Coordinates of C-alpha atoms and ligand atoms in Angstrom, one line a residue:
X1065 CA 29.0 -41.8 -14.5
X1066 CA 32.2 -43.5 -13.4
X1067 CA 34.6 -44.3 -17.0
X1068 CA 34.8 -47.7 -15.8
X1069 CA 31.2 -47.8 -15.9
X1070 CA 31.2 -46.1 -19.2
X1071 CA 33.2 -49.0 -20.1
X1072 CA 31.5 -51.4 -19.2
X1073 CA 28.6 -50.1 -21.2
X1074 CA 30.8 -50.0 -24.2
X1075 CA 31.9 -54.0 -24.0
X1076 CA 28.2 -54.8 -23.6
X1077 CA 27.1 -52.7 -26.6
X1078 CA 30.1 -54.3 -28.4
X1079 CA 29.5 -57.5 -27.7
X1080 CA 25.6 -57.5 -29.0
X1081 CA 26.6 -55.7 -31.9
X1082 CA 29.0 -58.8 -32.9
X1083 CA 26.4 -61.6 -31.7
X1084 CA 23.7 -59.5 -34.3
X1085 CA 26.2 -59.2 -36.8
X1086 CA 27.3 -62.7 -36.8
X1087 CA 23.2 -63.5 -36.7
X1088 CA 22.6 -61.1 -39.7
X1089 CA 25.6 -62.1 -41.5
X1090 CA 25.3 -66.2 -41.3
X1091 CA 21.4 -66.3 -41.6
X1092 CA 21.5 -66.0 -45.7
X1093 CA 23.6 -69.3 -45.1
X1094 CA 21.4 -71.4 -43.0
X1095 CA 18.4 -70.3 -43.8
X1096 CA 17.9 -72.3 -47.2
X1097 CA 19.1 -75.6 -45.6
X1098 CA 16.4 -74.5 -42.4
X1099 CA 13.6 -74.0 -45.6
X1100 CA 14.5 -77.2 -46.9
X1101 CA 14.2 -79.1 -43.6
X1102 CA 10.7 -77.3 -43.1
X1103 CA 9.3 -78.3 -46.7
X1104 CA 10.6 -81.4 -46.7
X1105 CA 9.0 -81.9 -42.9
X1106 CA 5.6 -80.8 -44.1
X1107 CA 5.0 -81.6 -47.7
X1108 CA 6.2 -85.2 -46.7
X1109 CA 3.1 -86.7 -47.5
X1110 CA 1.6 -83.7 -49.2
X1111 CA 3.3 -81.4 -51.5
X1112 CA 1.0 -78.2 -51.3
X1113 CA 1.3 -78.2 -47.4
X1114 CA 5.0 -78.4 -47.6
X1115 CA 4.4 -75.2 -50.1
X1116 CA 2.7 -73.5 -47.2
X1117 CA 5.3 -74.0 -44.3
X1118 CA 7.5 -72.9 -47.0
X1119 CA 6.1 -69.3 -47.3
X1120 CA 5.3 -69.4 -43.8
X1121 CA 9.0 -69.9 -42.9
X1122 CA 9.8 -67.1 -45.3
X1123 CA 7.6 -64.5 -43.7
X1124 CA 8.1 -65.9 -40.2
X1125 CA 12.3 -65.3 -40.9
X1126 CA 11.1 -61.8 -42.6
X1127 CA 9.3 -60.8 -39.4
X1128 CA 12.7 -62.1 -37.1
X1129 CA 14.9 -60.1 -39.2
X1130 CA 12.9 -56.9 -38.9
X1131 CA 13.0 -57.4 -35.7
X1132 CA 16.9 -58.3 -35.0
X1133 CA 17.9 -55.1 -37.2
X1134 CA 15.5 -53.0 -34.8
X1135 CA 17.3 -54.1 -32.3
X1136 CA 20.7 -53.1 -33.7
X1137 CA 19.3 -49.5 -34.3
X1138 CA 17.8 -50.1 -31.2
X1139 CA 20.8 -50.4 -29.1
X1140 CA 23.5 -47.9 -31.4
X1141 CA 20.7 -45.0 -30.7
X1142 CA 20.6 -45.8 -26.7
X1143 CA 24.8 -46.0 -26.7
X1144 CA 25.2 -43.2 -28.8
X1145 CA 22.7 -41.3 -26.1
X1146 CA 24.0 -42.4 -23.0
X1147 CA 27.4 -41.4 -24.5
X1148 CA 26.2 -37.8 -25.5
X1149 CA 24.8 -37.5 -21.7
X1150 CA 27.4 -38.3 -19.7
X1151 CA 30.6 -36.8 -21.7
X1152 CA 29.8 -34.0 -24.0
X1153 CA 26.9 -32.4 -21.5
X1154 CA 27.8 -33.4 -18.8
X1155 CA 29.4 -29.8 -17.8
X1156 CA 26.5 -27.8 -19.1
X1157 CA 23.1 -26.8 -17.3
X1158 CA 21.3 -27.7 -20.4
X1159 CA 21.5 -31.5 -20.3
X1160 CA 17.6 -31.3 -19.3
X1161 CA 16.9 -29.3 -21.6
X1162 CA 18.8 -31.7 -24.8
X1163 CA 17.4 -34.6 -22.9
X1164 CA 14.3 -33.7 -24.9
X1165 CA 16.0 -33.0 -28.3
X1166 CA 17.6 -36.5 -27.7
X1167 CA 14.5 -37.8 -27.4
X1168 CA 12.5 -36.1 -30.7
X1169 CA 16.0 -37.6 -32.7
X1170 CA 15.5 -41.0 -31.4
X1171 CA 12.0 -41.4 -31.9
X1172 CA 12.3 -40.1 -35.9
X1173 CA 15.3 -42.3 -36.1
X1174 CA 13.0 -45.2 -35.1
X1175 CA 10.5 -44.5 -37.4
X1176 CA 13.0 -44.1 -41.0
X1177 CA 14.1 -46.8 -39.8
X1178 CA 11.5 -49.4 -39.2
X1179 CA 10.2 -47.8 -42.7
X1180 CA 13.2 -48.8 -44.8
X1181 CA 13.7 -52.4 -42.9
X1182 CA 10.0 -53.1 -43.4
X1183 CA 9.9 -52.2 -47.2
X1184 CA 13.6 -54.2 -47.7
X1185 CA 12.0 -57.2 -46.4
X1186 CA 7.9 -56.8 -47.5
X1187 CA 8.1 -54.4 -50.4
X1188 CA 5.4 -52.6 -48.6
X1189 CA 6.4 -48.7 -48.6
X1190 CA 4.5 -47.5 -45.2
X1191 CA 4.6 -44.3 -46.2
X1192 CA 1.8 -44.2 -48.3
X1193 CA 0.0 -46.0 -45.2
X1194 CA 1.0 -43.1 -42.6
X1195 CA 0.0 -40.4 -45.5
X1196 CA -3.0 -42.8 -47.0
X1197 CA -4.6 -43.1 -43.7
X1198 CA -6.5 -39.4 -43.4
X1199 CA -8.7 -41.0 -40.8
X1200 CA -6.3 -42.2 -38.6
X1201 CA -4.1 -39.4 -38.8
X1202 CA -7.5 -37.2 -37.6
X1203 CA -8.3 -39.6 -35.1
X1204 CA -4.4 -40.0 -33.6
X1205 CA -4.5 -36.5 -33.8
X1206 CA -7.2 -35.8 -31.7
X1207 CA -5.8 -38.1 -29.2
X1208 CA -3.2 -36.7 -28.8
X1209 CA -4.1 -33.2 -29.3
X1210 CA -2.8 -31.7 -26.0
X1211 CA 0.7 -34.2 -25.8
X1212 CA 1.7 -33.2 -29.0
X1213 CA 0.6 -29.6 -28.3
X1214 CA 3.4 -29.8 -25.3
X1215 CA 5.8 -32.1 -27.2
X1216 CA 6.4 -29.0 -30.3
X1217 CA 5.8 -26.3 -27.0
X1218 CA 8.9 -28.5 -25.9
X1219 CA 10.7 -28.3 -29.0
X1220 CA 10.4 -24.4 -29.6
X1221 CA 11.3 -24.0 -26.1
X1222 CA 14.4 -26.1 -26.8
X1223 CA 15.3 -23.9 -29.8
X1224 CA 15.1 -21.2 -27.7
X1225 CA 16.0 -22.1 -24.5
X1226 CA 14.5 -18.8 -22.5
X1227 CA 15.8 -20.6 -18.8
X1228 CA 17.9 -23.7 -17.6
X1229 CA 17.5 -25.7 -14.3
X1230 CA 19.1 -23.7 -11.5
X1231 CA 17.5 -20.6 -13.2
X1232 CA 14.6 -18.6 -11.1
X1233 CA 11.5 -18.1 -13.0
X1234 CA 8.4 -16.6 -11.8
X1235 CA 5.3 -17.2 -13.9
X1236 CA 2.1 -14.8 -13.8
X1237 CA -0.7 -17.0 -11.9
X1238 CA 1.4 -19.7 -11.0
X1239 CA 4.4 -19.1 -9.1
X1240 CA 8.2 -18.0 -8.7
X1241 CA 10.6 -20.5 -8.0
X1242 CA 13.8 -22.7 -8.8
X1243 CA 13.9 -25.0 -12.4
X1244 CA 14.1 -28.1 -11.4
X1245 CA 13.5 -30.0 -14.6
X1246 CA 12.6 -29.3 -18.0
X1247 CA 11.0 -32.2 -19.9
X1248 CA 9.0 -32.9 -23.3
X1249 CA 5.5 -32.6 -21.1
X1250 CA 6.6 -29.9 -19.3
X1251 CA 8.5 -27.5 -16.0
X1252 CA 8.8 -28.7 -12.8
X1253 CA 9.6 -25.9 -10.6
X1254 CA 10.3 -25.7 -7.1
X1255 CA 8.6 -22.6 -5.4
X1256 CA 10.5 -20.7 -2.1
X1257 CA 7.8 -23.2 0.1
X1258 CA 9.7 -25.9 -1.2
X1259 CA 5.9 -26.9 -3.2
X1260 CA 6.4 -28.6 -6.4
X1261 CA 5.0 -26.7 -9.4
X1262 CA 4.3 -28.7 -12.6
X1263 CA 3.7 -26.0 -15.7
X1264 CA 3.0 -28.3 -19.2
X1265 CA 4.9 -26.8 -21.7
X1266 CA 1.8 -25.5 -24.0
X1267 CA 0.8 -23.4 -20.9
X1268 CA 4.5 -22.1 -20.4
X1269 CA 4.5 -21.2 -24.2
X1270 CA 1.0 -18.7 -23.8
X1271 CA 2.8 -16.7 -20.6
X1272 CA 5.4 -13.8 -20.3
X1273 CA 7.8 -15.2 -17.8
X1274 CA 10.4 -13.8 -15.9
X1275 CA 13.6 -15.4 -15.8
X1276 CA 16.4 -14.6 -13.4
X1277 CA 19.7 -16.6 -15.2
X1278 CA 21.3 -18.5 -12.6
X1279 CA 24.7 -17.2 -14.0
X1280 CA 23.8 -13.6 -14.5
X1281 CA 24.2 -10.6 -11.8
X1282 CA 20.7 -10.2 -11.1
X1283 CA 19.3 -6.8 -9.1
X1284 CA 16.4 -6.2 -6.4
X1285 CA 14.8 -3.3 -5.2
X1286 CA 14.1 -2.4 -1.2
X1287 CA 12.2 0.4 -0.5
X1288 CA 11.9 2.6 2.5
X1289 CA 11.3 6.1 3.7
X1290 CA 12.5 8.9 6.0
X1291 CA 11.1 12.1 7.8
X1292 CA 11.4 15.3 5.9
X1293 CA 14.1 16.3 8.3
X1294 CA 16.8 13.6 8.0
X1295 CA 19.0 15.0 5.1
X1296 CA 19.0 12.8 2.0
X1297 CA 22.8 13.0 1.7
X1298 CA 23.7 11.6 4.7
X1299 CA 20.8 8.7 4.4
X1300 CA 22.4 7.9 1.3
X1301 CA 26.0 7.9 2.5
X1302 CA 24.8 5.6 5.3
X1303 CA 22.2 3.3 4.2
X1304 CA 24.8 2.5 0.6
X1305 CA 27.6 1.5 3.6
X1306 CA 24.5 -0.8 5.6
X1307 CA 23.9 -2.6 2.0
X1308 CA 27.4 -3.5 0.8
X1309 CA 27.8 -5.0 4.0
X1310 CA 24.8 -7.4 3.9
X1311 CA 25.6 -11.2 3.2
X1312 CA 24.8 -11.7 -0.1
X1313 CA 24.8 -8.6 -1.6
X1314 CA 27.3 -8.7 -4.8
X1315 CA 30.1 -6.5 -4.2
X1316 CA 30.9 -6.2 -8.0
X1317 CA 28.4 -3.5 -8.6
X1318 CA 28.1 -0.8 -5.7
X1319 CA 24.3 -0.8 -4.3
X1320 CA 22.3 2.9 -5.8
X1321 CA 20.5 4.3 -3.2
X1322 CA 17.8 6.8 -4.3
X1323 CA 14.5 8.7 -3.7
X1324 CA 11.7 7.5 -5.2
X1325 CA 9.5 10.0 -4.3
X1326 CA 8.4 13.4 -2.4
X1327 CA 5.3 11.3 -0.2
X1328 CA 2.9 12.6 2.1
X1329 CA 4.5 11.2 5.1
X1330 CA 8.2 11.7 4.2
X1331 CA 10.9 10.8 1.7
X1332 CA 10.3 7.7 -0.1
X1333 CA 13.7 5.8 -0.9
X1334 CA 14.2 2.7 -3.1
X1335 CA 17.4 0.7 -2.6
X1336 CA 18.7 -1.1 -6.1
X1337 CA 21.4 -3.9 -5.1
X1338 CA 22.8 -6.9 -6.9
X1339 CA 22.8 -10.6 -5.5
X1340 CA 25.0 -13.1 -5.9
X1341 CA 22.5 -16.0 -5.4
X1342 CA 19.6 -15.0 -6.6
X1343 CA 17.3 -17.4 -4.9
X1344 CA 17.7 -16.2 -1.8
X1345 CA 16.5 -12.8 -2.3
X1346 CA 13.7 -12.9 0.2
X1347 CA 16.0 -13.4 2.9
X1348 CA 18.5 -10.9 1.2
X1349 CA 15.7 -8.2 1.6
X1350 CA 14.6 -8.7 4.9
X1351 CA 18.1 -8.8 6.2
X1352 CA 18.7 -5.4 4.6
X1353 CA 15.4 -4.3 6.2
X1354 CA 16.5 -5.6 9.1
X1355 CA 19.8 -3.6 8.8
X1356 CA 18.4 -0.3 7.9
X1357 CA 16.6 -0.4 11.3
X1358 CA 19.3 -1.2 13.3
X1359 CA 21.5 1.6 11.0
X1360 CA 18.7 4.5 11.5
X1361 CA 18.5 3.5 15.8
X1362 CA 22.4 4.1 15.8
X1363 CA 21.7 7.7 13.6
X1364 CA 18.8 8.8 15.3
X1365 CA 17.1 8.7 12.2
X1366 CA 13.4 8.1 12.1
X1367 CA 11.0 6.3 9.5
X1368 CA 8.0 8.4 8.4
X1369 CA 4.9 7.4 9.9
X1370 CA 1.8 7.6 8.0
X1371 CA 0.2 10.3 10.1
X1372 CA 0.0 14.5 9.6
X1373 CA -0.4 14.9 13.3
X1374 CA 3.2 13.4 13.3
X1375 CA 4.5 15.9 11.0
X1376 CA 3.5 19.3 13.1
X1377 CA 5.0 17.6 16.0
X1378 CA 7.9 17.0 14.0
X1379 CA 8.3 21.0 13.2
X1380 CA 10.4 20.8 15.9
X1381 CA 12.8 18.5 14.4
X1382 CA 13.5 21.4 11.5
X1383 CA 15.9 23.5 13.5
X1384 CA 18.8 21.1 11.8
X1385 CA 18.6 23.2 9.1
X1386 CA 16.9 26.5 10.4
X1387 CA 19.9 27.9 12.4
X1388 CA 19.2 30.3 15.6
X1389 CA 20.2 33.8 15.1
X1390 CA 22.8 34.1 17.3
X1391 CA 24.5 30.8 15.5
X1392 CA 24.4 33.3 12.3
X1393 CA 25.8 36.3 14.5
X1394 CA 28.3 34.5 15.4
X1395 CA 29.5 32.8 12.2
X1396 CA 29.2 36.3 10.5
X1397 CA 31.2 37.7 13.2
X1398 CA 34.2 34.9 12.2
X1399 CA 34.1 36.4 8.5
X1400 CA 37.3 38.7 8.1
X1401 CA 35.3 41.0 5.9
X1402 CA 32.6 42.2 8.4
X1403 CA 35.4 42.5 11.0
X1404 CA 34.9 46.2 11.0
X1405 CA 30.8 46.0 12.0
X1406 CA 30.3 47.0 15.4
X1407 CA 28.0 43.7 16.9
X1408 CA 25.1 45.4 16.6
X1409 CA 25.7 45.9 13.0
X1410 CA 26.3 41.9 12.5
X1411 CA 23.4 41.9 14.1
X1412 CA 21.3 43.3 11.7
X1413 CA 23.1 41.7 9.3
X1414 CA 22.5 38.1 10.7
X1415 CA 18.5 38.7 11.3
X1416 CA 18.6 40.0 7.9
X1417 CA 20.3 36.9 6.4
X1418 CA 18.3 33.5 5.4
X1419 CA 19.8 30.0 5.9
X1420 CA 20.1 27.5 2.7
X1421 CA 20.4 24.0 2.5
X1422 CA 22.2 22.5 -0.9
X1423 CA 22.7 18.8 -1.6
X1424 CA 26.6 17.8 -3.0
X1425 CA 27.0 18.6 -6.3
X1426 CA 24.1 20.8 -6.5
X1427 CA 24.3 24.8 -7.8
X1428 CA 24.5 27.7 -5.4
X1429 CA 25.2 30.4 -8.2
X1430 CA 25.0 29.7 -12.1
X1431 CA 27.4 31.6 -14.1
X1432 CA 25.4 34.5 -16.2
X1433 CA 22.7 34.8 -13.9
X1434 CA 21.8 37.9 -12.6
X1435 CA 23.3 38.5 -9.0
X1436 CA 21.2 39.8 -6.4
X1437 CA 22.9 38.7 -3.5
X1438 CA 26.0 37.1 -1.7
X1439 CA 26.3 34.2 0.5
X1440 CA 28.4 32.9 3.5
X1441 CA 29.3 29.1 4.0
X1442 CA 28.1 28.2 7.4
X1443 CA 28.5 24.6 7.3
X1444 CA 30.5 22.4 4.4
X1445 CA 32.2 23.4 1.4
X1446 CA 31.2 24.7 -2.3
X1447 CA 33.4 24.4 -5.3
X1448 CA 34.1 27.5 -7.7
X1449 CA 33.6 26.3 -11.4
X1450 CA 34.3 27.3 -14.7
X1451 CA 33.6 25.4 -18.1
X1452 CA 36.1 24.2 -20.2
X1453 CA 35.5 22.2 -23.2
X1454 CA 31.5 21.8 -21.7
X1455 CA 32.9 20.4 -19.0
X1456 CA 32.6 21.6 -15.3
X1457 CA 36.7 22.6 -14.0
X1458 CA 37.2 23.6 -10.3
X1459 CA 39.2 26.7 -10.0
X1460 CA 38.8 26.9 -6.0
X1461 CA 37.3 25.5 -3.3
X1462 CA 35.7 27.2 -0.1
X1463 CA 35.2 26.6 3.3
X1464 CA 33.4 27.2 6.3
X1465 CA 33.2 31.0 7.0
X1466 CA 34.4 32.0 3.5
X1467 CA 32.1 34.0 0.7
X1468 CA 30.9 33.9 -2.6
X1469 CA 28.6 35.6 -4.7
X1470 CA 29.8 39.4 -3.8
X1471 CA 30.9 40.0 -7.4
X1472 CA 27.9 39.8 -8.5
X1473 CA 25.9 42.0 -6.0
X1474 CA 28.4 44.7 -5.5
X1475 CA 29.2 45.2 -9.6
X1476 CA 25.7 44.7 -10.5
X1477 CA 27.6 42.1 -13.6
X1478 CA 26.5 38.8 -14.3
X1479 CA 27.6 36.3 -11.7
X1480 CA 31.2 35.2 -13.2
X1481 CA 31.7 31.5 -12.5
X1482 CA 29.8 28.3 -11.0
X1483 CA 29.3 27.6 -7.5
X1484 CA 28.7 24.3 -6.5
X1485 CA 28.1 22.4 -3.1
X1486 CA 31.1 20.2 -2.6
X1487 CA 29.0 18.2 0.3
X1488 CA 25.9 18.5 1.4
X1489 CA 26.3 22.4 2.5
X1490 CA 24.5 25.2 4.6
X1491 CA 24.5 28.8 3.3
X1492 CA 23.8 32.3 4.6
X1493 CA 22.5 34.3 1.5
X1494 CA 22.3 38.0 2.5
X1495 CA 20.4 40.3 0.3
X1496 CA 21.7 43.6 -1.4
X1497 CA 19.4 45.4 1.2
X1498 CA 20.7 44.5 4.0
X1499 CA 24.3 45.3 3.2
X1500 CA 23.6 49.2 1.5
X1501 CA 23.4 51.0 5.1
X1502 CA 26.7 49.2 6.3
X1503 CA 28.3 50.4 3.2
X1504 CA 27.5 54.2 3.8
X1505 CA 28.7 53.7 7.4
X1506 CA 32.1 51.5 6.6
X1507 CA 33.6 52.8 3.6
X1508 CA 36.5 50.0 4.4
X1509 CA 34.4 47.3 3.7
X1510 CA 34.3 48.3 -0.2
X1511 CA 37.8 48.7 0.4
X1512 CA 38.5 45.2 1.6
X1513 CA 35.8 44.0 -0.6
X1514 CA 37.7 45.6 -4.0
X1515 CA 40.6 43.7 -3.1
X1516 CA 39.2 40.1 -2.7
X1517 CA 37.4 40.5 -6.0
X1518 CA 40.1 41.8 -7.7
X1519 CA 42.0 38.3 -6.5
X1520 CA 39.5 36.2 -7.4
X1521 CA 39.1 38.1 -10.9
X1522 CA 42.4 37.5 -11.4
X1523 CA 42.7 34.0 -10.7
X1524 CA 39.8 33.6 -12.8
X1525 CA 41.6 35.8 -16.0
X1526 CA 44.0 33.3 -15.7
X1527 CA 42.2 30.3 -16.1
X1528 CA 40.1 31.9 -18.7
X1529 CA 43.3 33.1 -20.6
X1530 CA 41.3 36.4 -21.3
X1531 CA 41.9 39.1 -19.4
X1532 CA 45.7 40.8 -19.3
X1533 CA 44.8 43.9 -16.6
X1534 CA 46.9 44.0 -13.7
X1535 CA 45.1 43.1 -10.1
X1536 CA 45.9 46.9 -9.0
X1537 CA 44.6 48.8 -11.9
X1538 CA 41.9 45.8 -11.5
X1539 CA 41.1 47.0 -8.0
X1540 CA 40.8 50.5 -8.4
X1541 CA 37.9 49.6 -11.5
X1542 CA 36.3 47.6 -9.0
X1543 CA 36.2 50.3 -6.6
X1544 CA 34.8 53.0 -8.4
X1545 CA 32.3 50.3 -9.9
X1546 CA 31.0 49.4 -6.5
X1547 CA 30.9 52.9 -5.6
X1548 CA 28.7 54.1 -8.8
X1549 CA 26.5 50.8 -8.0
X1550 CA 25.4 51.5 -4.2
X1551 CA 25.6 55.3 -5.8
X1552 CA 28.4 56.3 -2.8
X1553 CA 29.7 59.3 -3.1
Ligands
CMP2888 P1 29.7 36.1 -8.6 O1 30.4 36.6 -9.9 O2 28.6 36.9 -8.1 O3 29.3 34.6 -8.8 C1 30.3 33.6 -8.9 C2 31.2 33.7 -7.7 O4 32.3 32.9 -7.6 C3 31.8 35.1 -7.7 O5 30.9 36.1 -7.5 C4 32.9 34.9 -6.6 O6 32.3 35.1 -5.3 C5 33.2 33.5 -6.8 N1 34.5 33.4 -7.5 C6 34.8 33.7 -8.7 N2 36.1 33.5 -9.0 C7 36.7 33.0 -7.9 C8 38.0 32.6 -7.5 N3 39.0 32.7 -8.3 N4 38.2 32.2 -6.2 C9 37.2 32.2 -5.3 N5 35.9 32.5 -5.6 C10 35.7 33.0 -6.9

């Protein structure tokens, strides 16, 4: 409302106020000269009759008066209402809400009131009628059983107040949908087919509802799957970078893509994203369907279909992962350390070695384990950790056509550090076996070997502050350690 308006209101509710007052105030006055006049008109010719007007009058002006003061009340609680409505909550959602509170005030107001007017004027306390009155209490209350039922439903719900208009609620049985209104009988909410659902506020009181505050960062989840073959890291990566882009889609809290589970038919993924207007989450959803599609056609990455026959036809989707032998020979081949094999020899060594797919972040080697074997990267990166203060510290990092894992396999000691995938990384793990023979044959392999792991023990000395030998007296240990182990003479 307009403040002109407002004060227009105010000069009306002023102006009544006087014209009662002035009523209330100058009635005492004339209303023994008006009893006179009345007397004296009836009991002109008989005196008991005049005696009858006279307490007729007297009740009549009783009745007026009760009446007149009501109105005062009357109009004070309406202003002071109106007043409450359009300044003070006019800024908050819960004016609905209050509207009902207003209302429970007003009526009690009503009834003190009439109460203490009625007994100032008759000297009849109507309390003892409303408590007196055991039958008509039983038979009001049976009226209005289910009213009252949704009136104190109302109330508690005021107290409370679980939801506000603007606020999405969904409602076992009955619907999801906007608040549109909150009133003494009951919700009115507005479902997403624009149908008007009326909930009485006894019924709303018995249910577990959902509420999605209008003001409140509220989150969805999407879900869709993948073949076996499309590599989780890279679905992640892709489908997190599809999502933030989306309309919609709160970019205060980044979307969490994740697998839900190991299916039958392929990897099942849920999405988790946060909207910014929560009522439009069905069309949120289906544009991020929508986007996934478009997102996987661009990738070449393909949607499970519920179907086994798919799968075996699908075997021949694996080689991402299974590499060819002579995509081994030639990444062993590239490795400065087997540099002295004759091809034949790297061969072996590649037919002999098995290909291993780790996700980022995910442990190639755990420190203390046994070590039975050493590994080649063949595609990505792996970090070299130690702990410090029970927390994970990268010493090194290595690449492409770099190794790990020979300190273990060629001192027969526990493996000496972590090794974890810094990406989503493919390994060649090659087994003690397989290596023994070339040893015999190239004695300058444990030569070359002696010398990397005396670097790398050294490097790791230092960041463990423990060990004070020097890297050449470290080498020559080494040496005769791998010697003794692969018992060369
Ligand atoms: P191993 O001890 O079998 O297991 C952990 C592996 O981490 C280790 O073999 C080496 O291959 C590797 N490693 C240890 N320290 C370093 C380092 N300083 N630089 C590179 N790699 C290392």
């Amino acid at each position: 409302m307009k403040s002109n308006e407002l004060r227009k209101h105010f000069f009306i509710f002023i102006i009544f106020v006087a014209a009662v007052s002035f009523v209330l105030v100058t009635l005492p006055f004339i209303e023994p000269i008006l009893r006179q006049y009345v007397v004296g008109f009836f009991g002109a010719t008989d005196g008991r009759m005049g005696e009858t007007a006279g307490s007729l009058f007297d009740t009549l002006l009783k009745v007026i008066k009760i009446l007149i003061w009501m109105g005062l009340i009357f109009a004070v609680v309406r202003f002071f209402n109106s007043l409450i409505t359009r300044t003070i909550l006019r800024n908050t959602g819960s004016s609905e809400l209050t509207t009902l509170l207003r209302n429970v005030i007003s009526i009690v107001i009503f009834v003190v009131s009439f109460t203490i007017i009625v007994k100032s004027q008759f000297d009849t306390d109507l309390t003892t009628f409303f408590a007196g009155s055991t039958i008509l209490a039983v038979v009001i209350g049976l009226a209005l059983q289910d009213t009252l039922g949704n009136l104190f439903a109302g109330i508690a719900m005021q107290a409370d107040q679980p939801f506000q208009v603007g606020d999405v609620v969904n409602i076992p049985n009955k619907g999801t949908g906007t608040v549109e209104n909150v009133s003494w009988r009951g919700v009115k909410i507005r479902t997403f087919q624009n149908k008007i659902v009326l909930i009485s506020n006894a019924v709303l009181g018995k249910e577990a509802i959902e509420v999605a505050p209008r003001d409140n960062l509220n989150a969805r989840l999407v879900f869709f799957n993948t073949l076996y073959s499309v590599s989780p890291a890279r679905t992640v990566h892709l489908i997190r970078e599809v999502v933030r882009q989306v309309e919609n889609v709160s970019p205060k809290i980044r979307p969490i893509v994740r697998i839900r589970n190991l299916g039958d038919n392929g990897i099942d993924w849920e999405i988790k994203y946060w909207l910014e207007d929560y009522t439009k989450y069905n069309d949120t959803d289906a544009l991020i369907r929508m986007r996934v599609w478009y997102a996987f056609q661009r990738e070449d990455i393909h949607f499970a279909f519920p179907t086994r026959t798919l799968y075996i036809e699908n075997q021949s989707l694996e080689p991402n992962f299974e590499e060819s032998a002579s995509e081994i020979f030639e990444r062993l081949s590239d490795v400065p350390l087997f540099a002295p094999l004759t091809d034949e020899e790297t061969r072996k060594l590649a037919r002999a070695s098995e290909a291993k797919i780790f996700s980022p972040n995910e442990l190639i080697v755990r420190k203390g384990d046994e070590g039975g074997s050493m590994f080649v990267i063949h595609h990505g990166s792996v970090k070299v950790q130690i702990m410090e203060n029970g927390f994970p510290k990268t010493i090194n990092t290595l690449s492409e056509g770099d190794f790990f894992g020979e300190m273990g396999l060629f001192t027969g000691e526990p493996r000496s550090a972590n090794v974890a995938a810094a990406e989503e990384t493919e390994v060649l793990e090659i087994k003690q076996a397989a290596l023994k023979p070339l040893f015999d044959a190239n004695p300058e392999l444990v030569e070359a070997l002696s010398k990397t792991i005396a670097e790398r023990r050294a490097l790791l000395a230092q960041k463990n502050t423990e060990n004070n030998q020097t890297t050449e007296e470290e080498s020559k240990g080494i040496f005769n350690s791998i010697k003794s182990f692969f018992g060369l003479s």
